[in-house]
PDB file of C-alpha atoms and ligand atoms in Angstrom:
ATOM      1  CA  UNK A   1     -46.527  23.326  22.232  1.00 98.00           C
ATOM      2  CA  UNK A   2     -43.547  25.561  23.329  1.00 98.00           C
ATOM      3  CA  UNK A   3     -40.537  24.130  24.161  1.00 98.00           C
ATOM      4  CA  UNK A   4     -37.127  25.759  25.652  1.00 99.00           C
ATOM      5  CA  UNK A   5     -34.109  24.566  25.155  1.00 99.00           C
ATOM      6  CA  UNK A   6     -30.289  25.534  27.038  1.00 99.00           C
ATOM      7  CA  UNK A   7     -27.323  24.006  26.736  1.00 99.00           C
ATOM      8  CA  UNK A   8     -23.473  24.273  27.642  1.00 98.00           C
ATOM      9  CA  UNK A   9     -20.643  23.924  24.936  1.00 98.00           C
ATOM     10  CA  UNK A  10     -20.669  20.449  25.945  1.00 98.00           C
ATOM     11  CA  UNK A  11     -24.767  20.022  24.979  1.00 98.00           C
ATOM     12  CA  UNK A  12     -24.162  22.530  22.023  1.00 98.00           C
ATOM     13  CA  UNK A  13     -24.190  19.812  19.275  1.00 98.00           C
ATOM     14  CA  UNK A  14     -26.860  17.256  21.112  1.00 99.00           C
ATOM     15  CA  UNK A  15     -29.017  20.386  21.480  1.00 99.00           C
ATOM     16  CA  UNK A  16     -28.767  21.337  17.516  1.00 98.00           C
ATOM     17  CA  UNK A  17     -30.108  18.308  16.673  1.00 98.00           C
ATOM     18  CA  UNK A  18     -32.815  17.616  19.025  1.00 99.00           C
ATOM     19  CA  UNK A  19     -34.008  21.114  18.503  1.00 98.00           C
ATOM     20  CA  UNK A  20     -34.126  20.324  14.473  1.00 98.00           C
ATOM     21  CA  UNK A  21     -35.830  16.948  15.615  1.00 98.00           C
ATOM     22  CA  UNK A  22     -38.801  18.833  17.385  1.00 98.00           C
ATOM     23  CA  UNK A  23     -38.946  21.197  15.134  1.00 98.00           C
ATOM     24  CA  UNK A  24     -39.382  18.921  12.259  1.00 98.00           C
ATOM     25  CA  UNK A  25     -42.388  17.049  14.917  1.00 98.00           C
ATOM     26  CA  UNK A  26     -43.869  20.420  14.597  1.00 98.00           C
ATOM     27  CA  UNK A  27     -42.566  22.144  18.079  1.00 98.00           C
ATOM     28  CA  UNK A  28     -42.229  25.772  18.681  1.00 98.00           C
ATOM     29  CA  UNK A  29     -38.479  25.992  19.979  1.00 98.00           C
ATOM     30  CA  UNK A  30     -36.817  28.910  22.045  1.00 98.00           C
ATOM     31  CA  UNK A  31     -33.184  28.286  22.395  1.00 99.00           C
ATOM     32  CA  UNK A  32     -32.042  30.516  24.826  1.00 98.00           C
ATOM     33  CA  UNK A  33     -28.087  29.068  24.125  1.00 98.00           C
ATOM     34  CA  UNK A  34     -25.095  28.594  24.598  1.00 98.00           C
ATOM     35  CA  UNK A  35     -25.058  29.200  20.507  1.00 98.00           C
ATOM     36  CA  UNK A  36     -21.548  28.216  20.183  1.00 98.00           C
ATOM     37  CA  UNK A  37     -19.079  25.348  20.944  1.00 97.00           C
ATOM     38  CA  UNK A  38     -16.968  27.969  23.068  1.00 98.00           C
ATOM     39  CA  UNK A  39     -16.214  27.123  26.709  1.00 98.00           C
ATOM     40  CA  UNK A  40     -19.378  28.243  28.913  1.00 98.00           C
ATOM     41  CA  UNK A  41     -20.959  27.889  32.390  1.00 98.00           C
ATOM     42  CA  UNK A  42     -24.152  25.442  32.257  1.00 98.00           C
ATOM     43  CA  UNK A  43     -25.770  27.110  35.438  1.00 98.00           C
ATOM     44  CA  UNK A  44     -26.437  29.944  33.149  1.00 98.00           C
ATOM     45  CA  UNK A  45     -28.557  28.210  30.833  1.00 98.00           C
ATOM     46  CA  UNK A  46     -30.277  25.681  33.373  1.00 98.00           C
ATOM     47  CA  UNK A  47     -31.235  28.691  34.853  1.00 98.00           C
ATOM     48  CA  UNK A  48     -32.728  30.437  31.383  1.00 98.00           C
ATOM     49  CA  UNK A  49     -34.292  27.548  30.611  1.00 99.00           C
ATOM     50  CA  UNK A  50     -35.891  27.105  33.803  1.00 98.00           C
ATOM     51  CA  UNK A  51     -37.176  30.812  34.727  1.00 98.00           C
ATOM     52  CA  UNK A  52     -39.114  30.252  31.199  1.00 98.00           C
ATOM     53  CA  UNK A  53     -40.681  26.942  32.017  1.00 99.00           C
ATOM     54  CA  UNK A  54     -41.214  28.188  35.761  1.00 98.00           C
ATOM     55  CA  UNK A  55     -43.138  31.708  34.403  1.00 98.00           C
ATOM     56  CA  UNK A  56     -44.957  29.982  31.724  1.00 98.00           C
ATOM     57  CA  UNK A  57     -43.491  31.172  28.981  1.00 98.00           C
ATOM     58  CA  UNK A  58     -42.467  27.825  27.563  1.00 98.00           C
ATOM     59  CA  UNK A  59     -44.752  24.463  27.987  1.00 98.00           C
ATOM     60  CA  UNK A  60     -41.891  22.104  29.184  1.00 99.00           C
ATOM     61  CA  UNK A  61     -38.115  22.779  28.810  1.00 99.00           C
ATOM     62  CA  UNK A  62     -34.710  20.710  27.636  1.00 99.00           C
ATOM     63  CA  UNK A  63     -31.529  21.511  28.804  1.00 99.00           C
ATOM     64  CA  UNK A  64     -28.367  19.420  27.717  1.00 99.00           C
ATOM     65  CA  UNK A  65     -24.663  19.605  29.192  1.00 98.00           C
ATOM     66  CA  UNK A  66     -21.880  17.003  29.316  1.00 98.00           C
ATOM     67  CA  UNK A  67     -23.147  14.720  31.548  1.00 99.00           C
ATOM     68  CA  UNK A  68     -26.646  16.419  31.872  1.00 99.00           C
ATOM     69  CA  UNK A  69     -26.186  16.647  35.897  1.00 99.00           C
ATOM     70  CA  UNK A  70     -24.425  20.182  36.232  1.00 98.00           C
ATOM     71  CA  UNK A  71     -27.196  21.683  33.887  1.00 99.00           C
ATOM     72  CA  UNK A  72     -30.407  19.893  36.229  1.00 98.00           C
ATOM     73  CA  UNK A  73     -29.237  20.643  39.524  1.00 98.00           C
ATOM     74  CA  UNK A  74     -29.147  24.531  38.231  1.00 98.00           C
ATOM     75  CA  UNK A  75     -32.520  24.023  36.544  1.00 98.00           C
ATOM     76  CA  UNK A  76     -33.769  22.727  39.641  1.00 98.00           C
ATOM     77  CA  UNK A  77     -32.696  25.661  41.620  1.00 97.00           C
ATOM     78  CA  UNK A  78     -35.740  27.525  39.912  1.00 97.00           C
ATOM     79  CA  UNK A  79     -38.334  27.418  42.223  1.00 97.00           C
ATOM     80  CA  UNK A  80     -41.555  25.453  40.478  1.00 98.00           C
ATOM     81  CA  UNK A  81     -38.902  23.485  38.092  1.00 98.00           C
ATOM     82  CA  UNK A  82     -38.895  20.097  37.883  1.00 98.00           C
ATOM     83  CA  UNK A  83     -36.159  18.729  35.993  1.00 99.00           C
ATOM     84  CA  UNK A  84     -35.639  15.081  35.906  1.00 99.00           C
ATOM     85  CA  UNK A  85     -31.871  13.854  34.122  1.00 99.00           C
ATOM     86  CA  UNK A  86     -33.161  11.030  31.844  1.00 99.00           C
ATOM     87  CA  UNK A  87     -30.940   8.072  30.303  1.00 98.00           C
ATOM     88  CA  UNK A  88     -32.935   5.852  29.030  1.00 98.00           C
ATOM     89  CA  UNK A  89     -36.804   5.656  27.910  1.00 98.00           C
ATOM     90  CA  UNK A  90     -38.140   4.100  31.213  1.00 98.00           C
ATOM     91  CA  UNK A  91     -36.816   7.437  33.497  1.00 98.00           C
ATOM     92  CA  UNK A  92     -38.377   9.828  31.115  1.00 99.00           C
ATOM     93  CA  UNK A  93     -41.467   8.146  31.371  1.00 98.00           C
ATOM     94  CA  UNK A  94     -41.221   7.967  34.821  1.00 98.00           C
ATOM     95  CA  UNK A  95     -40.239  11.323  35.526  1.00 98.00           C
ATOM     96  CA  UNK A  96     -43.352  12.685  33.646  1.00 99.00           C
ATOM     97  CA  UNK A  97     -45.732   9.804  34.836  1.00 98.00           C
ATOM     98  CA  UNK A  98     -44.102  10.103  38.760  1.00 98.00           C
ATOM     99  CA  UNK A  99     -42.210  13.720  39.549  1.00 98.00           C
ATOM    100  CA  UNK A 100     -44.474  15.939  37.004  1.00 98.00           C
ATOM    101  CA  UNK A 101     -41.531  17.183  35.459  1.00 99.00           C
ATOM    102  CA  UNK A 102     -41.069  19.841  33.830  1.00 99.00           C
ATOM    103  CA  UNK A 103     -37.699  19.990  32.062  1.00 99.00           C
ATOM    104  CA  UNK A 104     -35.875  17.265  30.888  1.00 99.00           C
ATOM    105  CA  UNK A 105     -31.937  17.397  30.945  1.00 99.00           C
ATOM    106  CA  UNK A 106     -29.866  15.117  29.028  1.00 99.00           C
ATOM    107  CA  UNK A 107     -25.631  14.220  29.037  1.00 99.00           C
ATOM    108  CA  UNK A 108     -24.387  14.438  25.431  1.00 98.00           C
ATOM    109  CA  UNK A 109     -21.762  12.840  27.196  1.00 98.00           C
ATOM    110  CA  UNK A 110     -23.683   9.842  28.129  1.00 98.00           C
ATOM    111  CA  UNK A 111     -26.564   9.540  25.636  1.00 98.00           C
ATOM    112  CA  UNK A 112     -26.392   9.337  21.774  1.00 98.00           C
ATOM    113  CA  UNK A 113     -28.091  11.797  20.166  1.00 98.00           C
ATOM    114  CA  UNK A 114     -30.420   8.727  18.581  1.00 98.00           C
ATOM    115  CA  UNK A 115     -31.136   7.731  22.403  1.00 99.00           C
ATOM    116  CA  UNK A 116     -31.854  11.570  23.033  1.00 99.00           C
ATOM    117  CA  UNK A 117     -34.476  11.430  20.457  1.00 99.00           C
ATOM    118  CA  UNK A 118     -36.145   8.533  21.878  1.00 99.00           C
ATOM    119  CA  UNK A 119     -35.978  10.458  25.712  1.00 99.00           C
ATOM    120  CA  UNK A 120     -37.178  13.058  24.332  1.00 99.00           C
ATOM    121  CA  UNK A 121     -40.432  11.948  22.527  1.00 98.00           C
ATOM    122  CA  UNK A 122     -41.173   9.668  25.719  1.00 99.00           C
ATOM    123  CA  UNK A 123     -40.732  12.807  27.911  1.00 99.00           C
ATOM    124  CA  UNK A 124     -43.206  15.117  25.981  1.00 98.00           C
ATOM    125  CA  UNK A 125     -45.407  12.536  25.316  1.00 98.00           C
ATOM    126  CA  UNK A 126     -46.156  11.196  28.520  1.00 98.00           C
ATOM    127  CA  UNK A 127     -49.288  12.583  30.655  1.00 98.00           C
ATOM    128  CA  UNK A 128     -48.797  12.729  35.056  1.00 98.00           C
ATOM    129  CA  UNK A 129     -50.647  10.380  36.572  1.00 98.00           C
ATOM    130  CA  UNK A 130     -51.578  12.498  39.360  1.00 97.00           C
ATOM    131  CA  UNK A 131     -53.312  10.582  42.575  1.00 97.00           C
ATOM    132  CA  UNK A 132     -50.445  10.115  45.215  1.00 97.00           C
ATOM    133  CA  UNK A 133     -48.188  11.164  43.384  1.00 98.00           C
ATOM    134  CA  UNK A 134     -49.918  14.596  42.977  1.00 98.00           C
ATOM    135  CA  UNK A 135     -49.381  14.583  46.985  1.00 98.00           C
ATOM    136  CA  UNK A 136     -45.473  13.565  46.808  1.00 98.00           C
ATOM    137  CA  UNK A 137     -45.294  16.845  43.790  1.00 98.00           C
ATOM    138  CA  UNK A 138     -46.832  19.000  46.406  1.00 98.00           C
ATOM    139  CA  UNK A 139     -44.309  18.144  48.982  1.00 97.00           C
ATOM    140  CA  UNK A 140     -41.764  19.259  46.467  1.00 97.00           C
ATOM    141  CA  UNK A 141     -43.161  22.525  46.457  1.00 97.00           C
ATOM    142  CA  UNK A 142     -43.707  22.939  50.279  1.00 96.00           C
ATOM    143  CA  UNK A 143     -39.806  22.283  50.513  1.00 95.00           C
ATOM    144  CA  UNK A 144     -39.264  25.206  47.749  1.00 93.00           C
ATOM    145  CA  UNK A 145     -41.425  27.608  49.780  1.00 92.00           C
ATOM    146  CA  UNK A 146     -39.363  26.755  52.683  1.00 89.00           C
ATOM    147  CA  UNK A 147     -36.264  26.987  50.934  1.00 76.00           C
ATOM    148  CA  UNK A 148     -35.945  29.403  48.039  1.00 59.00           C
TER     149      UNK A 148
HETATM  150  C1  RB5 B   1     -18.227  20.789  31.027  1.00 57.70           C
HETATM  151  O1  RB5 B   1     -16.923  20.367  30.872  1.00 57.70           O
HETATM  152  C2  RB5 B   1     -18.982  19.839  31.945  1.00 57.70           C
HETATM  153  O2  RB5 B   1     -18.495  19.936  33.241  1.00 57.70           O
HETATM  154  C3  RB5 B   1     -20.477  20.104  31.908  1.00 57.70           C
HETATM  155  O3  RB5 B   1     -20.930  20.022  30.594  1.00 57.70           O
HETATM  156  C4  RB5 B   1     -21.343  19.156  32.703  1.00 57.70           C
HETATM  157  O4  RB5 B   1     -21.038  17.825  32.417  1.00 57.70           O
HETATM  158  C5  RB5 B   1     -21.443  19.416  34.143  1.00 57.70           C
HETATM  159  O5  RB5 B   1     -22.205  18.784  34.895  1.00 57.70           O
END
């Protein structure tokens, strides 16, 4: 499986180690940056990270800033992303099981890098339950044809 990953200076650390953690779980990684702890914007590399997921290029994507919210609101821009900003175990599992998302984004600002590993493994290990929420998902998409 082919994850992407995209971070700020703020997510450059956080997104180091997670991408060694997958990596290690035996994940292909693209990291399409920042690759340095130098000031950057984070709608860059929501973006990136998104237009990969969104074209199929990547499997799911993870995308880390400061407090993870600047980074998912430009993911979510994409039209066919789905990025839900996780803190805890219980909203990645929702936000795979519920939204069908697509990228995860994280705060390394907010959540440990121990906690991030935990989000993470929920996140890519949880299957969409489909049924009604399948129907909610598709509403999603009618307001991205409207809209983007
Ligand atoms: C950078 O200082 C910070 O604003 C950014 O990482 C993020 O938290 C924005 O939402």
């Amino acid at each position: 499986m082919k994850i992407v990953m995209g971070s700020d200076h703020a997510g450059f650390s956080a997104k180091n180690e997670i991408k060694e953690y997958l990596i290690n779980l035996g994940y292909e990684i693209e990291d399409v940056g920042t690759y340095d702890e130098q000031s950057c914007d984070y709608p860059e590399f929501g973006s990136k990270a998104g237009r990969m997921v969104a074209q199929g290029k990547a499997d799911f994507g993870v995308v880390i800033c400061g407090t993870g919210i600047g980074i998912s609101i430009s993911a979510n821009k994409v039209k066919g992303v789905r990025c839900g900003l996780c803190v805890n175990e219980f909203t990645a599992e929702m936000t795979r099981r519920h939204n069908n998302a697509n990228v995860l984004a994280l705060g390394a600002r907010v959540t440990s890098v121990d906690d991030m590993k935990k989000i993470v493994t929920v996140f890519l290990n949880t299957p969409f339950e489909g049924g009604r929420h399948q129907r909610r998902v598709d509403k999603i998409a009618m307001i991205e044809n409207d809209q983007l």
